[in-house]
Tab-separated table of C-alpha atoms and ligand atoms in Angstrom:
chain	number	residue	atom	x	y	z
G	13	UNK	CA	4.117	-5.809	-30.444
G	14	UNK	CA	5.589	-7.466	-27.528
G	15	UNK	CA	4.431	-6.219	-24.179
G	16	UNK	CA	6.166	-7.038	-20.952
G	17	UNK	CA	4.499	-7.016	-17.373
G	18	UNK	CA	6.298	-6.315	-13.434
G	19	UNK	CA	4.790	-6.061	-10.365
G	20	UNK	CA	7.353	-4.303	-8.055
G	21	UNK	CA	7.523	-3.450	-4.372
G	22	UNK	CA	5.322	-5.057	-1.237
G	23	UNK	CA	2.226	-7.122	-2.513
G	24	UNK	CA	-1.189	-6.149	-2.514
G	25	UNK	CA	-4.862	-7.707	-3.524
G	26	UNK	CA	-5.824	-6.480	-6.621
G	27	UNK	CA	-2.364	-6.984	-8.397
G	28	UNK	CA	-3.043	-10.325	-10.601
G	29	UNK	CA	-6.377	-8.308	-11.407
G	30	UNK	CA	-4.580	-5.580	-13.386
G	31	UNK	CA	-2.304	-8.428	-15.071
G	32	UNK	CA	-5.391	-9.843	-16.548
G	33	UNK	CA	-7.113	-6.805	-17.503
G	34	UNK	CA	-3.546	-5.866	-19.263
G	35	UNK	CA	-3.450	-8.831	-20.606
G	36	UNK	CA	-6.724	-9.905	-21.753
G	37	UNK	CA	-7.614	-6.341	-23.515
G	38	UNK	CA	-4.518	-6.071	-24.990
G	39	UNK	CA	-4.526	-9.870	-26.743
G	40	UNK	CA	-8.299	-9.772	-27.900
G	41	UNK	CA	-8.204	-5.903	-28.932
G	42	UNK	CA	-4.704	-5.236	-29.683
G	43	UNK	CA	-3.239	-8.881	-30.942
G	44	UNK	CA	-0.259	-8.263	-28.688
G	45	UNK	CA	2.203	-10.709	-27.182
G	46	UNK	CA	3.240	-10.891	-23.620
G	47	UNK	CA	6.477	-11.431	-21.379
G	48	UNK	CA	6.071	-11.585	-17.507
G	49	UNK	CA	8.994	-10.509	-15.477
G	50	UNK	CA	9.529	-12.339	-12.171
G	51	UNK	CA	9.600	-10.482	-9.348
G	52	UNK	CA	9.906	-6.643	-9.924
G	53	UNK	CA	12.834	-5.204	-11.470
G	54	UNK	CA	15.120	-8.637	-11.118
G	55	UNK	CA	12.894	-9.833	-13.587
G	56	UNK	CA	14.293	-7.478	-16.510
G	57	UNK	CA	17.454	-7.047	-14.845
G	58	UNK	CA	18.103	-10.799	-15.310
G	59	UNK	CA	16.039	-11.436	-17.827
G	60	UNK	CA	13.738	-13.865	-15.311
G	61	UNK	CA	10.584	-14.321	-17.232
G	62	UNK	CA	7.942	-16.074	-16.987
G	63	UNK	CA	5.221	-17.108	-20.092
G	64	UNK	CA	2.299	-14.546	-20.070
G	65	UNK	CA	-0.970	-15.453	-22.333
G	66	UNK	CA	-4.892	-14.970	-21.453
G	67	UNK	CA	-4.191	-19.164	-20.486
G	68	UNK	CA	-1.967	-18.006	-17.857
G	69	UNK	CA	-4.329	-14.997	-16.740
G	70	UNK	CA	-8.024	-17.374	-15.992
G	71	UNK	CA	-8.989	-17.626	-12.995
G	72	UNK	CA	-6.767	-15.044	-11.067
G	73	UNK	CA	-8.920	-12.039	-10.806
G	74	UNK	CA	-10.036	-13.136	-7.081
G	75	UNK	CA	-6.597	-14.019	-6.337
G	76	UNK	CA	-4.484	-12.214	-3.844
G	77	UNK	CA	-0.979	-11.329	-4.346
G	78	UNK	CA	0.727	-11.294	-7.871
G	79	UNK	CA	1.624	-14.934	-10.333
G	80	UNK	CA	4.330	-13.086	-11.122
G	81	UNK	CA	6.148	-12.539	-7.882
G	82	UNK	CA	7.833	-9.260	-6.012
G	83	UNK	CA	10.959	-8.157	-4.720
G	84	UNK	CA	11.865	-4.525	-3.697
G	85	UNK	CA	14.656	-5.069	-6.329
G	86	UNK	CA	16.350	-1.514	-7.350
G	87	UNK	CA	18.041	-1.396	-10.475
G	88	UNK	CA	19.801	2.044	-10.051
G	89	UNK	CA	21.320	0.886	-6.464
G	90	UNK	CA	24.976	0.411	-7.142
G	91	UNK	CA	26.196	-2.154	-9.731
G	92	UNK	CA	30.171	-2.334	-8.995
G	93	UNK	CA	32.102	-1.657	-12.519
G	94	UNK	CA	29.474	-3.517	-14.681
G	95	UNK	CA	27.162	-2.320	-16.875
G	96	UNK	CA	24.284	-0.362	-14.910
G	97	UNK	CA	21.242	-1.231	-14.298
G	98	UNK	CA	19.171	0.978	-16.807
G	99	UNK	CA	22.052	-0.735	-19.362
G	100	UNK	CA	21.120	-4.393	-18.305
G	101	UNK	CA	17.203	-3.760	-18.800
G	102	UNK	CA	17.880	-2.474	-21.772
G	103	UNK	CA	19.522	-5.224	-23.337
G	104	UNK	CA	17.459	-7.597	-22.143
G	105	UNK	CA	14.216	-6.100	-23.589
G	106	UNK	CA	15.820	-5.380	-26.471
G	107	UNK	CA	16.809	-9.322	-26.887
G	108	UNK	CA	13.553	-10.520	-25.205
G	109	UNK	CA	12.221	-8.196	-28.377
G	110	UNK	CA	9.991	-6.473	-25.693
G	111	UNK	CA	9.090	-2.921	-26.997
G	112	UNK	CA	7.389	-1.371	-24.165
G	113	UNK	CA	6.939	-2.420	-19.951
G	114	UNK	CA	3.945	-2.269	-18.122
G	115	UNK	CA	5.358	-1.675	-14.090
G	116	UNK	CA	3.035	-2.158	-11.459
G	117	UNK	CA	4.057	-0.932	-8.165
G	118	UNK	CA	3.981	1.884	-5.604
G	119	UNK	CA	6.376	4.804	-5.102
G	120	UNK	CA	9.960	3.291	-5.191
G	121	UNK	CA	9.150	0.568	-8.769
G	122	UNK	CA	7.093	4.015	-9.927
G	123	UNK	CA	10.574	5.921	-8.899
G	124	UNK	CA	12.576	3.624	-11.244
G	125	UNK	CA	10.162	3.535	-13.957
G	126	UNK	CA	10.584	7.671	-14.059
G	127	UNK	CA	14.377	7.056	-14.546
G	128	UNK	CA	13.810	4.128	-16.908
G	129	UNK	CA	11.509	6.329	-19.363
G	130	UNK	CA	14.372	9.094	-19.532
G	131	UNK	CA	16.549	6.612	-20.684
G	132	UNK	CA	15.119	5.610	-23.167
G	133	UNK	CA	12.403	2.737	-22.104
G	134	UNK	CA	9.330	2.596	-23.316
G	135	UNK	CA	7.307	2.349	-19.866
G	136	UNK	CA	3.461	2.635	-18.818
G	137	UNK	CA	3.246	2.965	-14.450
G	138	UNK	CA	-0.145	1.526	-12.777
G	139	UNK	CA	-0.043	2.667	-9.256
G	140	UNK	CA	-0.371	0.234	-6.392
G	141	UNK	CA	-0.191	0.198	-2.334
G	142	UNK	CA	-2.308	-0.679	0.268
G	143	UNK	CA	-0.857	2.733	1.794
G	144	UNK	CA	-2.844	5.084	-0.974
G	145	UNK	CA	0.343	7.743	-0.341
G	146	UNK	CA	0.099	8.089	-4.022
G	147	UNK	CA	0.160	12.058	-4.631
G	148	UNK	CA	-1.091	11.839	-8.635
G	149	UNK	CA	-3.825	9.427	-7.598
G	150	UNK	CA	-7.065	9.242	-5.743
G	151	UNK	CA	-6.941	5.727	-4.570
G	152	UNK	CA	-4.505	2.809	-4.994
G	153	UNK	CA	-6.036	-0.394	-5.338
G	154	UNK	CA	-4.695	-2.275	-2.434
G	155	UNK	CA	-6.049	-0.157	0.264
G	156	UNK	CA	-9.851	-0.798	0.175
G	157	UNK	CA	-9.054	-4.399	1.514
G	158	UNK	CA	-6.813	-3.301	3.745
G	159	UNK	CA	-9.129	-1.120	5.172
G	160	UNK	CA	-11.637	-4.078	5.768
G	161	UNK	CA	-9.050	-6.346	6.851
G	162	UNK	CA	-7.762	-3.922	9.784
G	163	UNK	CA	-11.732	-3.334	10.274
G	164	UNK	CA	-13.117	-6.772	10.708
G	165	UNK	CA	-10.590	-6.986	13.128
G	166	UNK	CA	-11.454	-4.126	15.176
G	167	UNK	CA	-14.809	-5.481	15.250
G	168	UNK	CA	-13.386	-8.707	16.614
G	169	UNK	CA	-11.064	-6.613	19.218
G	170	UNK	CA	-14.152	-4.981	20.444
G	171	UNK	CA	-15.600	-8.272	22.099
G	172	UNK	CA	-12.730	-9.421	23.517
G	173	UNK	CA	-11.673	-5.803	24.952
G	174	UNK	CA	-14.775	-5.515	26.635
G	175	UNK	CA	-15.070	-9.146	28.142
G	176	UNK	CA	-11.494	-8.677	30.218
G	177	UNK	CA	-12.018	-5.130	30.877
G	178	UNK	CA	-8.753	-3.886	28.620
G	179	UNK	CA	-7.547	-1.447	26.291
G	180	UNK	CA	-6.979	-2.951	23.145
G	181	UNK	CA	-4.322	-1.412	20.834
G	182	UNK	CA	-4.439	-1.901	17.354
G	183	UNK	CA	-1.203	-1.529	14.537
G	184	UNK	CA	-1.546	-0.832	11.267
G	185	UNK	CA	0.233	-0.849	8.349
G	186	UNK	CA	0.718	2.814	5.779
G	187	UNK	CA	4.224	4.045	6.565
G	188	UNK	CA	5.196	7.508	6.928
G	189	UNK	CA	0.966	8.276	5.927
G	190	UNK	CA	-2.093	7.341	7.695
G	191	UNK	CA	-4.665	6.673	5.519
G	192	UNK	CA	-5.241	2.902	6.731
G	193	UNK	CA	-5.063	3.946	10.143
G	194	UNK	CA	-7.784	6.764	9.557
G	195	UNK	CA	-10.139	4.504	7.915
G	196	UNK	CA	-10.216	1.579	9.672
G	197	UNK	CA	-10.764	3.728	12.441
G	198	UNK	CA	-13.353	5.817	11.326
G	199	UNK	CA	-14.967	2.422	10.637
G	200	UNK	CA	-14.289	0.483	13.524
G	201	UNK	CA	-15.333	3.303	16.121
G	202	UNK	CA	-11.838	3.279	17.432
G	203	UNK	CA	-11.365	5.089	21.318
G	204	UNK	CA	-8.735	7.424	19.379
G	205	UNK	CA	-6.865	7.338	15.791
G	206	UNK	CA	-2.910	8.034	15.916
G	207	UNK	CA	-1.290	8.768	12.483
G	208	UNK	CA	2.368	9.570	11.736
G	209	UNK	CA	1.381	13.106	10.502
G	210	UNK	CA	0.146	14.186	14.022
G	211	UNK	CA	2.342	12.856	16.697
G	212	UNK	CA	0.235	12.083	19.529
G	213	UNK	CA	0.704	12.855	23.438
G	214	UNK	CA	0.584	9.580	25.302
G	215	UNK	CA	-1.082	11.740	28.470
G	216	UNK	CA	-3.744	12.558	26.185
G	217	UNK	CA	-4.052	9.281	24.597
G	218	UNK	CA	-4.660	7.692	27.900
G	219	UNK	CA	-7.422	10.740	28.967
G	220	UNK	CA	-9.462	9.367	26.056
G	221	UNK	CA	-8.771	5.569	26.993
G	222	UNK	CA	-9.884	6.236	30.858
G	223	UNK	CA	-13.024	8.071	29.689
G	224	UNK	CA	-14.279	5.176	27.782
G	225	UNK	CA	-13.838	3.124	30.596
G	226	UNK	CA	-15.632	5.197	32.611
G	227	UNK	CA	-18.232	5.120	30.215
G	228	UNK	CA	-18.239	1.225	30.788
G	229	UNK	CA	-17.014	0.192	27.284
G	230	UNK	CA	-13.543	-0.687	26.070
G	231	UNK	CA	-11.272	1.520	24.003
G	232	UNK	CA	-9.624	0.429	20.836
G	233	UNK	CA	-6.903	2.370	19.956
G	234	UNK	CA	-5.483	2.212	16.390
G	235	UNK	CA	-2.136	3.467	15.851
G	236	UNK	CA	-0.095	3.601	12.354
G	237	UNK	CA	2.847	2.183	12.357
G	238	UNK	CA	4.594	4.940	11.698
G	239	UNK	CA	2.971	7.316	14.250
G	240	UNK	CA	5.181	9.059	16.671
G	241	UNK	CA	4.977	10.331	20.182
G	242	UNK	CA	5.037	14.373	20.245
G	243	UNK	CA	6.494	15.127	23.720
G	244	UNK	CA	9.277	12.258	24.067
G	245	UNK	CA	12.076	10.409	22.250
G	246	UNK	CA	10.416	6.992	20.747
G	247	UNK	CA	13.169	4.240	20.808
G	248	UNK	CA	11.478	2.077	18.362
G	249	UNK	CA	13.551	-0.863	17.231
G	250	UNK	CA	15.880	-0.210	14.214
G	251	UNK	CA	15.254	-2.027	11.216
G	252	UNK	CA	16.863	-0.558	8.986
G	253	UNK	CA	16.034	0.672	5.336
G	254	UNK	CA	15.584	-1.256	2.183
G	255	UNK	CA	17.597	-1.202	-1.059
G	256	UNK	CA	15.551	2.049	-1.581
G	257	UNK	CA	16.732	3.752	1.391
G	258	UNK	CA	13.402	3.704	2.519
G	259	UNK	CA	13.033	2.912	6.748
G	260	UNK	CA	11.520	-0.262	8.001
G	261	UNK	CA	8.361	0.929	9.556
G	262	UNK	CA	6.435	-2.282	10.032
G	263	UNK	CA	6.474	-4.025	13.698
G	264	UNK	CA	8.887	-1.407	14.833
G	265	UNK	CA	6.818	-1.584	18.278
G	266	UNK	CA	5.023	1.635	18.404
G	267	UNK	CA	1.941	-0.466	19.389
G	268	UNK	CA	3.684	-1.962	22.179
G	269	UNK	CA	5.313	1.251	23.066
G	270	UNK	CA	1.446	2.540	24.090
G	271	UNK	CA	-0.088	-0.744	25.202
G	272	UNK	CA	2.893	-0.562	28.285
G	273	UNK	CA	2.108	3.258	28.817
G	274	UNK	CA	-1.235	3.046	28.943
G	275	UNK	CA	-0.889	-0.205	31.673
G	276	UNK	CA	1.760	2.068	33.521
G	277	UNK	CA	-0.251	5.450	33.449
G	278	UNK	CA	-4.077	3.880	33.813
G	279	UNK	CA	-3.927	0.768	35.882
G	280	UNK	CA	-5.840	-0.944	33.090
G	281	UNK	CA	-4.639	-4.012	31.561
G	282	UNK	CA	-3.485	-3.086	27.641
G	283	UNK	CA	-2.865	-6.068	25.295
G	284	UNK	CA	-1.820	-4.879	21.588
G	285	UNK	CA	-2.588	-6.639	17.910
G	286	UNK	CA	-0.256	-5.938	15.065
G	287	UNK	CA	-2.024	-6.870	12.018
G	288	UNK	CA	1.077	-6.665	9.797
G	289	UNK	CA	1.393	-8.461	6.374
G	290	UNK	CA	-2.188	-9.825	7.275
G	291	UNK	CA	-3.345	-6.588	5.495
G	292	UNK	CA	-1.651	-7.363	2.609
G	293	UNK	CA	-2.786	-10.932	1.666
G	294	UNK	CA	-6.178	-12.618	0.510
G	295	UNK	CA	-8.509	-11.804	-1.797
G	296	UNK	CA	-9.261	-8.246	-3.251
G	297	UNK	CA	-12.558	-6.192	-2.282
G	298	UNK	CA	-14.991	-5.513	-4.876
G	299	UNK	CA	-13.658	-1.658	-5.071
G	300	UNK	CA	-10.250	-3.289	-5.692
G	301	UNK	CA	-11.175	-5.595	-7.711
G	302	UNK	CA	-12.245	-3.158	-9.986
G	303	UNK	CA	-10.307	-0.570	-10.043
G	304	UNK	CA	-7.511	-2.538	-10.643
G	305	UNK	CA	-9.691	-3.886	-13.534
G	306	UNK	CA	-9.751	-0.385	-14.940
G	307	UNK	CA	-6.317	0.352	-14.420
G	308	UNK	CA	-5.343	-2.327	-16.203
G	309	UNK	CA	-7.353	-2.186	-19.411
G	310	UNK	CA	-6.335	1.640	-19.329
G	311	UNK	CA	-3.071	0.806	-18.938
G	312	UNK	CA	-2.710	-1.318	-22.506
G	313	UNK	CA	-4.845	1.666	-24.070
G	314	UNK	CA	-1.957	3.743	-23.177
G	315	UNK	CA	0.490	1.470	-24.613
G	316	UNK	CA	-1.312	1.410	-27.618
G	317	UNK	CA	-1.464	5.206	-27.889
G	318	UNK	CA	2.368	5.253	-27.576
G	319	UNK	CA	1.864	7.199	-24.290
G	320	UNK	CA	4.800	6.677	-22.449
G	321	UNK	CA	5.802	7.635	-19.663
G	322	UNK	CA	2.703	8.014	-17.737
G	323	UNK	CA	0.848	6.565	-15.304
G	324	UNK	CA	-2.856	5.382	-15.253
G	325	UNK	CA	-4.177	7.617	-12.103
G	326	UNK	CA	-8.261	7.680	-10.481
G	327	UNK	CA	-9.460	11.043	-10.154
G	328	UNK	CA	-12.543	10.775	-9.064
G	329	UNK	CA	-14.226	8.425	-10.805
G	330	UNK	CA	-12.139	8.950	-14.069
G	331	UNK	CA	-9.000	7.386	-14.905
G	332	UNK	CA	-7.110	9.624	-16.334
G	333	UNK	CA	-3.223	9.475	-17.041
G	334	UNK	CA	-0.336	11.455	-15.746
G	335	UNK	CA	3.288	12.022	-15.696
G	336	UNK	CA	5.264	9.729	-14.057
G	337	UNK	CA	7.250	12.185	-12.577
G	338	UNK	CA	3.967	13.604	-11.513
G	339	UNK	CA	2.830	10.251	-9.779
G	340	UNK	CA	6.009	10.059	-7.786
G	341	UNK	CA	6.526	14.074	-7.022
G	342	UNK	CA	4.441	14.237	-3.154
G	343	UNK	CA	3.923	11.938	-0.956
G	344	UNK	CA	-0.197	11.535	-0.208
G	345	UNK	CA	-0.233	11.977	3.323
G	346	UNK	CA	-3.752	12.629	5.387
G	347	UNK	CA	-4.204	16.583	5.524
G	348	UNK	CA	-5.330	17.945	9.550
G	349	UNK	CA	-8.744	18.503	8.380
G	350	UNK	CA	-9.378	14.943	7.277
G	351	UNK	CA	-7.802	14.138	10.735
G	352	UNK	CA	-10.178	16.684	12.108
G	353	UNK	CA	-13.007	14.641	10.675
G	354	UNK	CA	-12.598	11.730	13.208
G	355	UNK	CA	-11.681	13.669	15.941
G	356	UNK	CA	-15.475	14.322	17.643
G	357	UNK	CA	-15.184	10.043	17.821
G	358	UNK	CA	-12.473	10.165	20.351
G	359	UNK	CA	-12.793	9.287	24.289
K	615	LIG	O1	4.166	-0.247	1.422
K	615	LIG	C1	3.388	-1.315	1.832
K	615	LIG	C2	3.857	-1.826	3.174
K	615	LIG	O2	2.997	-2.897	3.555
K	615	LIG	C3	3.955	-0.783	4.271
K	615	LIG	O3	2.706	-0.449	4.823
K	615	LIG	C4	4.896	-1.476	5.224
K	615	LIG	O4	5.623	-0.545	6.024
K	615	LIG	C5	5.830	-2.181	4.292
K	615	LIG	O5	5.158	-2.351	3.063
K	615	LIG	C6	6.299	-3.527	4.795
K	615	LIG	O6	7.232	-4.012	3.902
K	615	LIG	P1	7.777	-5.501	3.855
K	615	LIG	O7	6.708	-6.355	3.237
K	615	LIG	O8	8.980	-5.423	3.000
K	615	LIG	O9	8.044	-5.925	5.273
């Protein structure tokens, strides 16, 4: 049995943990082989691969990122008169003498999987993103050190805020869902928390940032980077959308946007910190560390059970498997009463 391994979409700790869990449970238990495809779906669309043995997997659990690269590669975006992309993978596992794919990624490499199995490939999902907008699944790996990356950094924020007087805005990562947002917040004592699923009033925004300066301390505001303002046109910056057709959220300015309201509206000086890719790199948390462990040696049980076509999932503190149309159906986005939860915090 030949297995082979992706990791598709944007990067995130805990990736190279799930390669060696796959990889060392399913060589000591299972006798399989192993192929690792570079960088997401270009891998087996080109047949890019890269050798894959428990050698290859020492040392990387701690490791950040993924040995075997990313791209947000999409093999069902338009391939001219050729052979389509489903076609190419095919052939190439079938002459690579792979007979089943273990694709690690978020929503969009989860997406193509789906379409993948009901053609015919023999695929197992794991779910990753440090966004955790995974409907089917309780956590992503990913998103625990995240979390603690955006909060150490609040922490840090708070001194300086408070030694020059200033409103200190904070950007996170999570797209079009505001889990980061929400809890690095809740843990950093942010001044307010602005997620994409609640567009926020700026007047009301800056009510909460005066009455923490009246209080004598200085707010931290953290804002998603896809939040929105509710009463007025945002111009953010275009970016355009990615070979999934997915909008480029990150850095659009939304934490600028507020830092020059809240200057113009308050008198206060505003600086603002986009922590960007920094959430994505380093090493893995303990949590993540972990449950990408789990995922992965659940992951080659599933392959062994011929259950394709699912996805490894947490519920709870079971891993369970699911569908992978399932994992890919809704979009996990923070509900109003988990919003509600960190609202007595603000001002
Ligand atoms: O999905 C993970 C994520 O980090 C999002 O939070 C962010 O909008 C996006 O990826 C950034 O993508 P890229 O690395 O392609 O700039």
């Amino acid at each position: 049995m030949r297995v082979g391994v992706l990791t598709g979409g944007g990067d995130c700790p805990g990736l190279n943990a799930v390669i060696r869990a796959v990889v060392r449970k399913g060589v000591q238990e299972y006798g399989y082989e192993f192929v690792g495809f570079r960088d997401g779906w270009r891998g087996p669309l080109e047949g890019d691969t890269v050798p894959l043995d428990v050698q290859a997997v020492r040392g990387i659990l701690p490791r950040g990122g993924t040995i075997l690269g990313t791209s947000r590669t999409n093999p069902f975006a338009g391939s001219g008169s050729g052979p389509s992309g489903a076609e190419r993978i095919k052939d190439n596992l079938a002459g690579l003498g792979v007979d089943a794919l273990i694709a690690i990624g978020g929503e969009d490499t989860l997406g193509a999987a789906t379409k993948l199995y009901a053609e015919g490939v023999n695929v197992v999902g794991v779910p990753k993103t440090i966004d955790n907008d995974l409907g089917a699944t309780d956590y992503t790996f990913g998103f625990d050190t995240a979390v603690n990356i955006a909060m150490e950094a609040i922490d840090r924020l708070h001194t300086t805020a408070e030694s020059h007087h200033r409103a200190l805005i904070v950007e996170v990562m999570g797209r079009h869902a505001g889990w980061i947002a929400l809890h690095a917040g809740l843990a950093g004592g942010a001044n307010v928390i602005l997620i994409p699923e609640k567009p926020f009033s700026i007047e009301q925004v800056c009510k909460y940032v005066e009455h923490r300066f009246q209080t004598r301390y200085s707010p931290i505001v953290v804002v998603a980077e896809g939040a929105q303002p509710a009463d007025e046109e945002f111009a953010a910056a275009d970016q355009g959308v990615d070979s999934f057709g997915h909008a480029r959220l990150a850095n659009r300015g939304v934490g600028q946007l507020l830092a020059d309201q809240i200057e113009q509206r308050t008198g206060k000086e505003a600086r603002t910190a986009v922590l960007g890719h920094i959430q994505r790199g380093g090493t893995p948390t303990a949590f993540d560390r972990v449950l990408a462990t789990r995922f992965g040696v659940h992951a080659i049980d599933a392959v062994h059970d011929g259950a394709y076509g699912n996805m490894v999932a947490l519920r709870a503190t079971d891993i369970i498997r699911v569908p992978l149309t399932e994992a890919t159906a809704t979009l996990k986005t923070v509900p109003p009463e988990r919003y509600a939860e960190a609202e007595p915090f603000f001002g």
